[in-house]
Each structure stands twice: as structure tokens, then as C-alpha cells.
XYZ file of C-alpha atoms in Angstrom:
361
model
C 2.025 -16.146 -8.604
C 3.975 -17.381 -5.793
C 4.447 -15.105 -2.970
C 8.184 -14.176 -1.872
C 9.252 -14.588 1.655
C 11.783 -13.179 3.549
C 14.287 -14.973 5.799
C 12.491 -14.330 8.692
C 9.268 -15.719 7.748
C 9.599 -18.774 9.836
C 10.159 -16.360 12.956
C 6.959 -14.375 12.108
C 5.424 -17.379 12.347
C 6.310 -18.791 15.658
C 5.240 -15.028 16.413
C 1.680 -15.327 15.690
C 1.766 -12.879 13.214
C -0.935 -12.443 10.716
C 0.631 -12.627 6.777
C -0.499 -10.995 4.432
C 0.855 -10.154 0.314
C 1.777 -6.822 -0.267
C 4.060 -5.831 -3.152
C 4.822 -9.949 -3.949
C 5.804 -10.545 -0.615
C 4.268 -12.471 2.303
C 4.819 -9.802 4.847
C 3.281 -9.880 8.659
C 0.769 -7.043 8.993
C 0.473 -7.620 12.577
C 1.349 -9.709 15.411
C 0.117 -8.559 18.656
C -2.460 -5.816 16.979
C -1.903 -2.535 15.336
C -2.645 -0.361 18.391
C -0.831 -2.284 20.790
C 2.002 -1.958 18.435
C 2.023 1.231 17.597
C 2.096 2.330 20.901
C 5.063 0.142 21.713
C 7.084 1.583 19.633
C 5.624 5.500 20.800
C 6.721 4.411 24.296
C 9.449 1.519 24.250
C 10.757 -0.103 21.201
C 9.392 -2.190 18.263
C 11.256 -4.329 15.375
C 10.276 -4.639 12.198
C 10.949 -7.427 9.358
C 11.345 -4.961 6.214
C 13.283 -7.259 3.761
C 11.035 -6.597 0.893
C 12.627 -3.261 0.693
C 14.999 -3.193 -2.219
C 18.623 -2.106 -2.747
C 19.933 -0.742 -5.842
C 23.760 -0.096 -5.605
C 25.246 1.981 -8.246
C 29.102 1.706 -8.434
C 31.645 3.248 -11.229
C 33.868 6.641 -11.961
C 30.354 8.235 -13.157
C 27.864 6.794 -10.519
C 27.736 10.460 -8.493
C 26.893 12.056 -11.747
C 24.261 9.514 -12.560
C 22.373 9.827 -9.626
C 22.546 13.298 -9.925
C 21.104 13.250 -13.239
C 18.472 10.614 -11.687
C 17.658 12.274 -8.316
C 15.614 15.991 -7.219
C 18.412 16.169 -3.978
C 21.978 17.168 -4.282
C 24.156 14.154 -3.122
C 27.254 16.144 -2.827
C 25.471 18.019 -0.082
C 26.457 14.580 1.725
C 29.933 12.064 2.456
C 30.671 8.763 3.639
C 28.587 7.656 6.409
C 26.061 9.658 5.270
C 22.362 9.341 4.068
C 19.798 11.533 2.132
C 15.759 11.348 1.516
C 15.523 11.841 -2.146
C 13.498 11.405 -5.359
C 13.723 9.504 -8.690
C 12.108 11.489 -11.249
C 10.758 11.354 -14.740
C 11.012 14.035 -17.905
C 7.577 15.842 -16.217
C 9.012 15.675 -12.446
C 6.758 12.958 -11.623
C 7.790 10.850 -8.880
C 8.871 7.473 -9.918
C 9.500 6.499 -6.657
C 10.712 7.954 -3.525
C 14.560 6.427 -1.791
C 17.267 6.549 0.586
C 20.546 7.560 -0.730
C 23.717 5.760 1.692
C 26.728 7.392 -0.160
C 29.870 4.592 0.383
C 33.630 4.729 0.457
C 34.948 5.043 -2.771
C 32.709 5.339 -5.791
C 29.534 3.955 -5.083
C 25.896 4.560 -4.049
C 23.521 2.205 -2.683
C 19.473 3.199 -3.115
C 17.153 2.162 -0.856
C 13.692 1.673 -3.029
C 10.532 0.377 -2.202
C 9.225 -3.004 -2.422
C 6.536 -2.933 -4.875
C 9.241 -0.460 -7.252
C 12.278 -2.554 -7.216
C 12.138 -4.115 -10.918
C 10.931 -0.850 -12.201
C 13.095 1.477 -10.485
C 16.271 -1.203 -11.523
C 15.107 -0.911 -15.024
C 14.522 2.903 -14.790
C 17.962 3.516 -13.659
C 19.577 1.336 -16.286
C 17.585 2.744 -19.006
C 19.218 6.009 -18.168
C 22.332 4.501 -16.817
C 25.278 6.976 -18.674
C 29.516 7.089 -18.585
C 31.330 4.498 -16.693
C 28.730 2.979 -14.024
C 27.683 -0.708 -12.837
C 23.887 -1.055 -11.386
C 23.123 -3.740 -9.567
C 20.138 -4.889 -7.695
C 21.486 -6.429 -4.348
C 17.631 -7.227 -2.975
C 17.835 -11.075 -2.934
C 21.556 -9.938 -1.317
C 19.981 -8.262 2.092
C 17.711 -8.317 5.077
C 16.671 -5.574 6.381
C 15.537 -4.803 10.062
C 14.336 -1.534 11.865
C 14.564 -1.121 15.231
C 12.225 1.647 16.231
C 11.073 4.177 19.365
C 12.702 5.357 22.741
C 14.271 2.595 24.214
C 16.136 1.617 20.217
C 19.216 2.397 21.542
C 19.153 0.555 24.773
C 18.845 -2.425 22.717
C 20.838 -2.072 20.269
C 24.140 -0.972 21.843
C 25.127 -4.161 23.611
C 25.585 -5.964 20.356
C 28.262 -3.401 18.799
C 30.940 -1.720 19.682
C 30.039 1.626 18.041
C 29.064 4.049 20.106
C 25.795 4.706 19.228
C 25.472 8.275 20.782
C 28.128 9.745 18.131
C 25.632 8.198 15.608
C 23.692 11.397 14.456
C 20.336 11.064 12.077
C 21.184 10.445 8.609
C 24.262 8.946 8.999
C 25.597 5.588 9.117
C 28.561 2.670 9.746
C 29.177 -0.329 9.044
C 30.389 -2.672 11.508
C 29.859 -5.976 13.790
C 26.511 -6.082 15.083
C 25.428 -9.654 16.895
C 28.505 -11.603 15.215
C 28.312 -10.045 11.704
C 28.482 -7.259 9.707
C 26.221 -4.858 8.958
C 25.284 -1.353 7.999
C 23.492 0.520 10.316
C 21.733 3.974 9.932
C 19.665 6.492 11.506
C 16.923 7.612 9.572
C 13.385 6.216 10.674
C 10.010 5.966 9.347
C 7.798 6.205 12.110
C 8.503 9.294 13.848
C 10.593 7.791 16.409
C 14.614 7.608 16.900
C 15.130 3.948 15.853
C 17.829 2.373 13.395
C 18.027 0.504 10.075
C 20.275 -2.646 9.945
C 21.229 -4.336 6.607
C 23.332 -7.501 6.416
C 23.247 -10.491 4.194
C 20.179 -13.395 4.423
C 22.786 -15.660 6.583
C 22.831 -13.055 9.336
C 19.748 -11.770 9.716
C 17.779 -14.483 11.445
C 20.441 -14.464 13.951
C 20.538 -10.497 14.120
C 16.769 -10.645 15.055
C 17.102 -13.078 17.698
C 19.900 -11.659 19.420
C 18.031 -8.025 19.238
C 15.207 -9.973 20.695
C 17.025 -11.471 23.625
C 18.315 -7.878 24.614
C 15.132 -6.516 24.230
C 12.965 -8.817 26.141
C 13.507 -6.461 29.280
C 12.940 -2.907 27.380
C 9.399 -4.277 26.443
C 10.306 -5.057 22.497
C 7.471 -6.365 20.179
C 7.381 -7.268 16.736
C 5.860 -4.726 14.371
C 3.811 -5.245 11.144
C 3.077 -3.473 8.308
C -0.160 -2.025 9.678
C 1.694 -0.136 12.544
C 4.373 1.241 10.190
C 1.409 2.420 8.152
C -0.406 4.175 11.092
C 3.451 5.606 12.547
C 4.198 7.104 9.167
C 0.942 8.645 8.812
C 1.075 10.120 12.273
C 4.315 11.826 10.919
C 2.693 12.840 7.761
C 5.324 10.543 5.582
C 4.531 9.579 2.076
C 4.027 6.364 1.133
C 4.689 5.550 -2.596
C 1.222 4.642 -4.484
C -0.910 6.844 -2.307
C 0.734 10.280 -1.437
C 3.457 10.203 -4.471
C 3.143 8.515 -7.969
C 4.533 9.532 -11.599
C 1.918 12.199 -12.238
C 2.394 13.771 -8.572
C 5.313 16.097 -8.211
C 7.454 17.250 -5.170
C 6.084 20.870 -5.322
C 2.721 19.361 -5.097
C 3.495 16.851 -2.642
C 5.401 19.363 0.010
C 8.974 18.367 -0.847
C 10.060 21.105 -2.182
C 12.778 20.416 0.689
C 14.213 17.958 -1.430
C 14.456 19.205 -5.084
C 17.581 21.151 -4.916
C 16.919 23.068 -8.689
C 19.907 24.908 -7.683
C 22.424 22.218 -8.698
C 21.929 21.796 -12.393
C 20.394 19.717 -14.790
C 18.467 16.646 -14.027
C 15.424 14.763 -14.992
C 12.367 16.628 -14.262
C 14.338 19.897 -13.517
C 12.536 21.677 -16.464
C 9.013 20.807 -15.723
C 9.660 21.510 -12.365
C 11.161 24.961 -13.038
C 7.970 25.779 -15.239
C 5.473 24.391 -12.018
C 7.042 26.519 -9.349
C 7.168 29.971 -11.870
C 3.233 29.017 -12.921
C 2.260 28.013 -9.341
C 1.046 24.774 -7.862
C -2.593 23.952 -8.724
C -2.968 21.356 -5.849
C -1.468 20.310 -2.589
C -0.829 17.899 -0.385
C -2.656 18.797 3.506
C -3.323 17.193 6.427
C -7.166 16.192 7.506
C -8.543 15.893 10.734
C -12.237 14.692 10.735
C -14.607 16.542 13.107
C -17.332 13.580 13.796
C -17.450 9.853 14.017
C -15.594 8.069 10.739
C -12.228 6.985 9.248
C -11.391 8.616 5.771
C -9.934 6.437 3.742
C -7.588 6.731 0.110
C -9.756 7.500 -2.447
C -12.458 8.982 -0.651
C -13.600 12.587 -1.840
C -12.992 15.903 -0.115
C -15.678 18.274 -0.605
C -16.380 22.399 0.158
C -19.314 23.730 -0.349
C -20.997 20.881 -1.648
C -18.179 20.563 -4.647
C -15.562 17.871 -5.021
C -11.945 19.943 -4.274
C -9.810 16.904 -3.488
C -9.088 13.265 -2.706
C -7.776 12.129 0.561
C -4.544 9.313 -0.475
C -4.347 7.656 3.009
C -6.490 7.882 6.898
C -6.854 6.255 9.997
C -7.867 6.536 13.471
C -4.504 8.049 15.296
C -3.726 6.236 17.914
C -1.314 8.368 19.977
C -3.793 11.577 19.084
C -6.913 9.305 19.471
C -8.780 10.886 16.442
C -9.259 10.613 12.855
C -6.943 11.576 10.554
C -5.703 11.692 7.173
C -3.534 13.049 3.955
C -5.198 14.664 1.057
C -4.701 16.498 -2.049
C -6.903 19.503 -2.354
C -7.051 22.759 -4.895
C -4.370 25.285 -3.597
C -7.012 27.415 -3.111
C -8.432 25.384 -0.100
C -5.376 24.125 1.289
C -5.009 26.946 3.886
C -5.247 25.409 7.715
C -8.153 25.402 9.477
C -10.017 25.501 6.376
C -13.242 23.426 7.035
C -14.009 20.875 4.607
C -16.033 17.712 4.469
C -14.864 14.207 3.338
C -17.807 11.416 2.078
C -17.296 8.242 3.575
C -19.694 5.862 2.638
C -22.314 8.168 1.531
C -21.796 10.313 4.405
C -20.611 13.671 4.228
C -18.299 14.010 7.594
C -17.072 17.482 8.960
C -13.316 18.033 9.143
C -10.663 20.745 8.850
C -7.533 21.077 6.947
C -4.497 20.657 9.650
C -0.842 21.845 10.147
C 1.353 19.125 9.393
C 3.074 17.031 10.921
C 0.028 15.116 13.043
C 2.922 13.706 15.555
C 5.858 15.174 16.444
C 8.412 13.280 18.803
């Protein structure tokens, strides 16, 4: 199967970056190495190519309705120029994926879904799609850039007008940015204060160059995937496929936060109703490892010399400079400072169950 490629692959390229596939995409994993990266955007600023992302927009006299039916959090807890974390969820409150919900003017949503979930969560919306509502999946429509860490705004603001200090997280506008228009928010996922910027394919190789001139004396770098992996980890963010899947459910995976059960019926709200009366019998917990190692997703967690768990993602942290990781473990042994052990490669290491988050800015 041919691998897509977003409009900035030619610039990634001039870049030196490394490509790799991930979710049907050729995507740059790294450019100048994931430490050195990570740590740029920590202390300065880093932007990242995330055009695989997709975008679902959901227009139409019923759309609200629809995604409340659809989503665990309440979107009339938000308004224009506003943005929510949120859930799609099945009939057993599985996650089917996990998005960001930009509420627009007039009557229409737009979903931001991950890559490797576009086509199904497109279908899965339509399949349930109810009243008077239009879905349409405006991917192939946008490029997506995030500009990320300290020094974000310092680049940023000299290519719009808006005042980016009356920007506050979760929200949004849309406006010129470099000589086009474009929506930009304030949500993040690495931690850091940093910005999202859609616009259409024309724009965005222009957009990134112009954000790269301007940042050339703030100390901007080009970010892969494997930085925005270690970032979001740091912060103890799920990624879809490893901490969240359609037999994992919020209460399980800590976002509890984000099913608002108080605002009537939607998918999942039954099974999830049932869950929190019988009690959890698992739960996602941070891992910090004790001795020399790197746990991995898949690797076992054990107590007492029995399996209790499965760690979904690790790596060695490099603003805490020690190993680290997300797990799901019996409720029972999810209390912090709990020690545990996780096998890597035969080897049973020594580690502890953590507070979460890792990293806090």
C-alpha cells in the first residue's frame, strides 16, 4: 500500500528528518534526535508536521444533539471559540477513539480524530448519524501544525494580529496567520503552552516557513513523532491503541473528568453507570522503574511473583532522566508507592507505582 504524505513532506526532507509509516502516513519521527528535541520544546519552542490528524466536521439543526449522543463530555458546557477533550464511545463505554471538540459559529462541530481512526471514526459517526445533520471528513481539506513550549508565543505573534495573550487554553479563532487563514487553538499535547494551526494544503507550506523564519532566533526545531511520544508520556496523556481502545473505558483509564453522566443519555452511558456503582476492576497508574531498563507496551507488571498488569507505553524521561511508564494494574495494587516489578526481557526490574502526572509545566 502506498504511503500518504503530507504537504510538508518535501520540507521534512530538506530537514534531514528520518520517515517513517505510522497510521498510512510517511511521517518524520525525528530530525535532529528525540532528546535534543524534546528538550527544545521543554525549554524554547518546537514545530511539529501533524497533518495525518483527521477532521470530522459535523454540520446541521441536530449536529449538537448528535455529538451529544456520540460523546462522554457535555458540549454545551462550551461556545464559540471554544474547545473540549472528549470521547467517542461504544454501547459498553469502550473508547472508540479519543478527540478534540472546536464548537463553530452557527451549527456546526468540527472533531479532531486521530490518524490511524479517521475512516473508522467517519464511518462510526455516520452509522449513528440521527435528525437533520451533514458529516463530512475534511482530512485531505487541512494541514495541521503545532507550535509547542515556552517561547510558542514569541513566534507566533508576529504573523497575526490577534492578540495572543487574550487567547486562554481551550479556546480558539480564526483569523490571518502568515497571509492566510487559519484556525488557531490552545490546547497542547506535550505538556507545554504551544498552539494548533489548521488551514488548507495551499497554505501550510508557506505557514511553516514563515513560522520558521520568526523562529530561527527563539531556537525553533522541527519535532517528530518520537518527541511527541516521549512529551505526552511525560504528561501522562493517552495515546489511542496503547492507553485507550474499545474494551478500555474512561473510569478505567482516569477520565472520569470527562464523562459527564450527568447530562443524559448517550452511548455507553449505561455500561458506564453499571462500572462506576460495581467498581473499577483495573486502573490506569503511572510506573517509575527502580534499576537499569526501559519498560515497554506490552511488557508484564508483576507483585509478588504474580502477573497484576500490563504496562501500555515507557521510556527513558528525558526532562526527569529516569525510566518511566503507563500501566494498567488490578485496583487493588494501584495505590502509589506500591512496589511492583515489570519483566523486561526476562528480567524482573524493581519499580513503584507513581502519582501522576510525571511532568508538570
Amino acid at each position: 500500500m502506498k504511503l500518504k504524505r503530507t504537504p510538508l513532506y518535501s520540507a521534512h526532507r530538506r530537514l534531514g528528518a528520518k520517515m517513517i509509516e505510522f497510521g498510512g502516513w510517511e511521517m518524520p519521527v525525528q530530525y535532529s534526535g528525540i532528546m535534543d528535541e524534546h528538550l527544545t520544546v521543554r525549554s524554547a519552542v518546537g514545530i511539529f508536521d501533524v497533518s495525518h490528524m483527521g477532521e470530522i466536521e459535523i454540520s446541521g439543526p441536530d449536529a449538537f444533539d448528535l455529538c451529544q449522543k456520540l460523546t462522554a463530555n457535555d458540549i454545551t458546557r462550551i461556545g464559540p471559540g471554544q474547545a473540549q477533550y472528549s470521547l467517542l464511545l461504544n454501547e459498553n463505554g469502550g473508547v472508540v477513539d479519543d478527540v478534540m471538540v472546536y464548537r463553530m459559529e452557527g451549527e456546526v462541530v468540527l472533531l479532531c480524530v486521530n490518524a490511524s481512526n479517521r475512516s473508522k471514526d467517519f464511518q462510526w459517526i455516520q452509522n449513528h448519524r440521527e435528525g437533520n445533520t451533514q458529516v463530512l471528513d475534511k482530512s485531505d481539506d487541512t494541514v495541521l501544525l503545532a507550535l509547542q513550549g515556552p517561547r510558542a508565543p514569541q513566534v507566533l505573534q508576529p504573523l497575526t494580529a490577534f492578540p495572543l495573550d487574550e487567547l486562554k487554553p481551550f479556546c480558539y479563532f480564526i483569523g490571518d496567520v502568515a497571509g492566510g487563514s487559519a484556525l488557531v487553538s490552545r490546547t497542547g499535547y506535550t505538556g507545554e503552552d504551544g498552539f494548533e494551526l489548521y488551514c488548507e494544503p495551499t497554505h501550510g507550506p508557506k505557514l511553516w516557513n514563515e513560522l520558521w523564519e520568526v523562529g530561527k532566533e527563539t531556537g525553533l526545531k522541527p519535532v517528530g513523532l518520537g518527541a511527541r511520544d516521549t512529551l505526552r508520556l511525560e504528561r501522562a496523556l493517552p495515546l489511542y491503541g496503547h492507553e485507550l481502545d474499545d474494551q478500555t473505558t474512561p473510569l478505567e483509564a482516569g477520565l472520569g473528568w470527562v464523562t459527564r453522566l450527568s447530562k443524559g443519555d448517550f452511548l455507553g452511558r449505561d455500561a458506564l453507570v453499571k462500572q462506576k456503582q460495581e467498581g473499577i476492576r483495573r486502573k490506569l497508574v503511572g510506573l517509575e522503574l527502580l534499576e537499569p531498563g526501559i519498560a515497554r507496551g506490552g511488557h508484564q507488571i508483576i507483585k509478588d511473583g504474580r502477573p497484576v498488569g500490563q504496562v501500555t507505553s515507557g521510556t527513558k524521561s528525558p526532562t526527569l532522566k529516569k525510566a518511566i511508564g503507563l500501566g494498567y494494574v488490578s485496583v487493588e495494587e494501584a495505590e502509589t508507592g506500591n512496589p511492583i516489578e515489570v519483566e523486561v526481557r526476562g528480567r524482573k526490574i524493581k519499580g513503584r507505582v507513581v502519582k501522576l502526572p510525571f511532568y508538570r509545566r
